[in-house]
PDB file of C-alpha atoms in Angstrom:
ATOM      1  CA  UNK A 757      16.793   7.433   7.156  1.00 71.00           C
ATOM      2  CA  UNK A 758      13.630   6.226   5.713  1.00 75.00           C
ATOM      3  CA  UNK A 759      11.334   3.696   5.723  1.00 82.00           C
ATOM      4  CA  UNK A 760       8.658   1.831   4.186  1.00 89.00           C
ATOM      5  CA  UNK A 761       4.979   1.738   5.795  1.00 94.00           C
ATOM      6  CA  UNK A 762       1.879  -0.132   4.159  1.00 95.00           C
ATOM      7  CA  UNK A 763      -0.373   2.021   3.753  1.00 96.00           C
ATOM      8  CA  UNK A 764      -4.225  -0.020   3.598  1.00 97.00           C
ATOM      9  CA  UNK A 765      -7.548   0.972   2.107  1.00 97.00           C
ATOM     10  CA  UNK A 766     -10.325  -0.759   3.781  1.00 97.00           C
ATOM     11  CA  UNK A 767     -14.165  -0.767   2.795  1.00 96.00           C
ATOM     12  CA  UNK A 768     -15.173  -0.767   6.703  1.00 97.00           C
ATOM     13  CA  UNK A 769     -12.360   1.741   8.353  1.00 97.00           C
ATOM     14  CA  UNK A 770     -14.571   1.698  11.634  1.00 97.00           C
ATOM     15  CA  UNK A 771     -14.276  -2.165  11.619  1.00 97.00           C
ATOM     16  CA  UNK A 772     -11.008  -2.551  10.291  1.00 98.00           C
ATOM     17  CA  UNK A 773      -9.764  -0.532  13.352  1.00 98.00           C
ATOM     18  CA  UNK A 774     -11.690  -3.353  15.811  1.00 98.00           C
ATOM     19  CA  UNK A 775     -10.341  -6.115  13.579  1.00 98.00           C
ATOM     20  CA  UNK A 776      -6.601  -5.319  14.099  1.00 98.00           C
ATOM     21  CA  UNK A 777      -6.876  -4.048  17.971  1.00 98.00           C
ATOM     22  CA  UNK A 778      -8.804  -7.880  18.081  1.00 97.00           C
ATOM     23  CA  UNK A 779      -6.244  -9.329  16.058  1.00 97.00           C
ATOM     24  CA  UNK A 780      -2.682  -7.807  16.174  1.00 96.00           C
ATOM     25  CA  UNK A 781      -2.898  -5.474  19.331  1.00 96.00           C
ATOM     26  CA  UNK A 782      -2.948  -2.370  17.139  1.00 97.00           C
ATOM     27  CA  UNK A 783      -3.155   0.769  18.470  1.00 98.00           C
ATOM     28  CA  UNK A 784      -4.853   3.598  17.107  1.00 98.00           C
ATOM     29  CA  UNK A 785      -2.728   7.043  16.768  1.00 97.00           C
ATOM     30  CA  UNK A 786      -2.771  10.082  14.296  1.00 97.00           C
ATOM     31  CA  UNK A 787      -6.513   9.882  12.831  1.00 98.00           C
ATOM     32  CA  UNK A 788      -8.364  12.221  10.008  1.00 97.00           C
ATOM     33  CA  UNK A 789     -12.076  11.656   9.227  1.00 97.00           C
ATOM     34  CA  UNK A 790     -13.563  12.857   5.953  1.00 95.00           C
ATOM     35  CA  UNK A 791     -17.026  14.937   6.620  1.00 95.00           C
ATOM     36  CA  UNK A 792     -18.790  11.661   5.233  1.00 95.00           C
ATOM     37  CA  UNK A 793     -17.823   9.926   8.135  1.00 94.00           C
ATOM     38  CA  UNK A 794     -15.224   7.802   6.202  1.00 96.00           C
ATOM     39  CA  UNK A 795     -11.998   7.381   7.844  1.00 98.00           C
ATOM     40  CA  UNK A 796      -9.355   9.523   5.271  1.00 97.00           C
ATOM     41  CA  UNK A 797      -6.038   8.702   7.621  1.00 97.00           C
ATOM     42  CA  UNK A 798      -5.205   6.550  10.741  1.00 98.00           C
ATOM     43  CA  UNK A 799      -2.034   6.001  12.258  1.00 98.00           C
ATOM     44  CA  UNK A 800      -1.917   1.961  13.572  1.00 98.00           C
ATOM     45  CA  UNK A 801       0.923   0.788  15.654  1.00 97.00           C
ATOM     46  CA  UNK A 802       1.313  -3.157  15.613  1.00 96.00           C
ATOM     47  CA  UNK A 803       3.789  -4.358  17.808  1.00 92.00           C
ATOM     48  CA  UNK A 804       6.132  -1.375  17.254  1.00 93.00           C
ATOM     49  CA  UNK A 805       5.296  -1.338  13.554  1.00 93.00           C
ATOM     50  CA  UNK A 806       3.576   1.528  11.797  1.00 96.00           C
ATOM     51  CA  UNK A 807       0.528   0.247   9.384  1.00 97.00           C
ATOM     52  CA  UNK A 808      -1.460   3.338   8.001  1.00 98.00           C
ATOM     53  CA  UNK A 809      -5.159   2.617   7.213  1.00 98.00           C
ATOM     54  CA  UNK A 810      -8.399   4.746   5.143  1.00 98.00           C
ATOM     55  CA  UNK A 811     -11.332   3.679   3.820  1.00 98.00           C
ATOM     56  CA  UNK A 812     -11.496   3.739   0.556  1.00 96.00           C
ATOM     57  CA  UNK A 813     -11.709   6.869  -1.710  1.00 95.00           C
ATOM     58  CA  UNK A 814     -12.468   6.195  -5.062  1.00 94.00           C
ATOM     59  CA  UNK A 815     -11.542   9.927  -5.946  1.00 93.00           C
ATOM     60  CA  UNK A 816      -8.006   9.239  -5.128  1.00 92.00           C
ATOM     61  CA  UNK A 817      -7.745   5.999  -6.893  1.00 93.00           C
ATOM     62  CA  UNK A 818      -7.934   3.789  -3.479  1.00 94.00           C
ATOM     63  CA  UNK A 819     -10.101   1.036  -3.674  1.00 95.00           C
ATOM     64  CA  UNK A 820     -10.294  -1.927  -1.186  1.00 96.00           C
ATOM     65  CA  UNK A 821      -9.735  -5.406  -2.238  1.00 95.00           C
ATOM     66  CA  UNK A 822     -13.216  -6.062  -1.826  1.00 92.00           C
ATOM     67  CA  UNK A 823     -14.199  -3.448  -4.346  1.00 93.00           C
ATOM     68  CA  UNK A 824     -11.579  -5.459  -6.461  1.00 93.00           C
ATOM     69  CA  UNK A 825     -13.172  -8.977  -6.583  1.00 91.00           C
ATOM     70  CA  UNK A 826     -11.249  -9.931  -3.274  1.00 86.00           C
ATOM     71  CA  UNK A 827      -7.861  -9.500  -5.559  1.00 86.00           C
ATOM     72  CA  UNK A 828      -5.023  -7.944  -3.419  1.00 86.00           C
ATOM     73  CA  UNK A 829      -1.599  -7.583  -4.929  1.00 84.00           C
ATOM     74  CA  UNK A 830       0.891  -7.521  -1.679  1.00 90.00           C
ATOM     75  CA  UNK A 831       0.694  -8.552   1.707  1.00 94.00           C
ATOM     76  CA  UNK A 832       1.417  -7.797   4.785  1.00 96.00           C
ATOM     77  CA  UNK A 833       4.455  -8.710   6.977  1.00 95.00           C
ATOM     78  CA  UNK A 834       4.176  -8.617  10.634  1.00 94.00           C
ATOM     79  CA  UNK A 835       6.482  -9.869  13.826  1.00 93.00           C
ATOM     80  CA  UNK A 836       4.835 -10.589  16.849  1.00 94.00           C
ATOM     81  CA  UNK A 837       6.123 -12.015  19.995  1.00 94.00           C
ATOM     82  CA  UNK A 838       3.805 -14.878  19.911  1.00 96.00           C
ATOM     83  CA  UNK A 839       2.806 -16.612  16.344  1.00 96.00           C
ATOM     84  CA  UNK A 840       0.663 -18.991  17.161  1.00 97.00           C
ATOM     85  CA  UNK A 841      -1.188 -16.407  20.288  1.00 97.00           C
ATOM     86  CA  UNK A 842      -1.859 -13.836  17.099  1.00 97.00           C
ATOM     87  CA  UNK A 843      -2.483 -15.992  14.132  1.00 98.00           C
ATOM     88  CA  UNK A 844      -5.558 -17.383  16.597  1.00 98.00           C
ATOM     89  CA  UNK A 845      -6.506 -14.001  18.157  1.00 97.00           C
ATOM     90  CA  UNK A 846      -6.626 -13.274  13.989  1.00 98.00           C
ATOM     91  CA  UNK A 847      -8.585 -16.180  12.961  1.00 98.00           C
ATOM     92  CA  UNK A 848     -10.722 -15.837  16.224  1.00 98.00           C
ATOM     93  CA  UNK A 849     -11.635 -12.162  15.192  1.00 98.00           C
ATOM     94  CA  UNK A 850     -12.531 -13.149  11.805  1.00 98.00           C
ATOM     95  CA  UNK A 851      -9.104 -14.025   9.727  1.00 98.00           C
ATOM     96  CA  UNK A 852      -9.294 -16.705   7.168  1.00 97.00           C
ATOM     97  CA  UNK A 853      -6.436 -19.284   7.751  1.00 98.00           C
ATOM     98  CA  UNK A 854      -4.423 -19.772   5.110  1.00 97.00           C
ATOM     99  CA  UNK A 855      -1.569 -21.586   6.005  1.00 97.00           C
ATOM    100  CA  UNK A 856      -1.480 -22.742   9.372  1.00 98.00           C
ATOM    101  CA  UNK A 857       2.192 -21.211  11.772  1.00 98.00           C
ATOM    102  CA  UNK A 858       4.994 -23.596  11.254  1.00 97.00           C
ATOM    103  CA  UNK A 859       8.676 -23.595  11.396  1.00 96.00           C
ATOM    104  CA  UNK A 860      10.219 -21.994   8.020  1.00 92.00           C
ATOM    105  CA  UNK A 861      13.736 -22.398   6.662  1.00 93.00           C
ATOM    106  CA  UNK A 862      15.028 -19.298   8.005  1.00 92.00           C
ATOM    107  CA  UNK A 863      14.560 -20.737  11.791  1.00 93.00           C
ATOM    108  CA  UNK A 864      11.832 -18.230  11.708  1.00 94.00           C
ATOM    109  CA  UNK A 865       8.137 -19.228  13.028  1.00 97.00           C
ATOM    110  CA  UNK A 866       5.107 -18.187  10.408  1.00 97.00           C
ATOM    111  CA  UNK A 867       1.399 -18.473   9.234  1.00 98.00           C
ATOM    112  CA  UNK A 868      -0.179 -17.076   6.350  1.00 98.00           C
ATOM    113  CA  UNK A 869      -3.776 -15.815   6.844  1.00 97.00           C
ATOM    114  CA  UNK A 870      -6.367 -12.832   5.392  1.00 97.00           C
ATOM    115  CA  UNK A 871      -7.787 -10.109   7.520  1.00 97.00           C
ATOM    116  CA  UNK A 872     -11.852  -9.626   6.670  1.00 96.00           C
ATOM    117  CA  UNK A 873     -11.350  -6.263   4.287  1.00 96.00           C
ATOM    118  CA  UNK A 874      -8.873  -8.713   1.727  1.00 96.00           C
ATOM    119  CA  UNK A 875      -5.627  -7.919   3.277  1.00 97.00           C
ATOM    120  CA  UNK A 876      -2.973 -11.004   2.996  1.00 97.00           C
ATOM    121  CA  UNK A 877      -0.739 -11.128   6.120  1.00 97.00           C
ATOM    122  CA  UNK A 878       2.333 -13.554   7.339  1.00 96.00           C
ATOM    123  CA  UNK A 879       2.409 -13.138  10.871  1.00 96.00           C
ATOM    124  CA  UNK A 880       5.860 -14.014  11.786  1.00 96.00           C
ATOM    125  CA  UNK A 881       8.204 -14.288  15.193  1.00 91.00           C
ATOM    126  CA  UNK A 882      11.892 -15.494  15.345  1.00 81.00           C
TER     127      UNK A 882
END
């Protein structure tokens, strides 16, 4: 069976990696470093969810959405137990609200917010 697993290119792997422990309760697994110190691979787990991470490496085409002017062309779904617990343990390790947790249409619970390194997420519980 497979699956689909964002795979995100950071400019500040080491920080990115406090960010989303901070943030989401992520987990650090599988990990690769580059001889540069940069981070090449890391395995996240967020809430039973599998988020891969690098910094960036221009040589393979991945650039952070810093590098970009801020522009980012996705985002980032995640569930979490507790919406409004994460979205402030987010915004409280440096997210930028974007749109407050509130009830949506689908009876679901969700806020829209961006992680330091440009990433757009909806955190989201039912």
């Amino acid at each position: 069976m497979g699956r689909t697993v964002p795979y995100l290119t950071v400019d500040d792997g080491v920080g990115a990696l406090a960010f989303y422990a901070a943030a989401f309760g992520a987990t650090a697994g599988e990990r690769y470093d580059e001889e540069d110190g940069r981070i090449g691979f890391v395995a996240l787990d967020i809430h039973g969810a599998p988020v891969f991470l690098s910094d960036e490496a221009h040589e393979y085409g991945a650039y952070a959405p810093k590098t970009l002017d801020g522009r980012s062309t996705c985002a980032v779904v995640v569930s979490v137990p507790d919406v409004d617990a994460t979205y402030a343990s987010a915004v409280a390790a440096g997210a930028t609200p974007d749109r407050a947790p509130q009830d949506l249409p689908d009876g679901t619970r969700g806020g829209w917010l961006v992680d330091p390194f440009g990433h757009r997420w909806l955190v989201t519980s039912p």
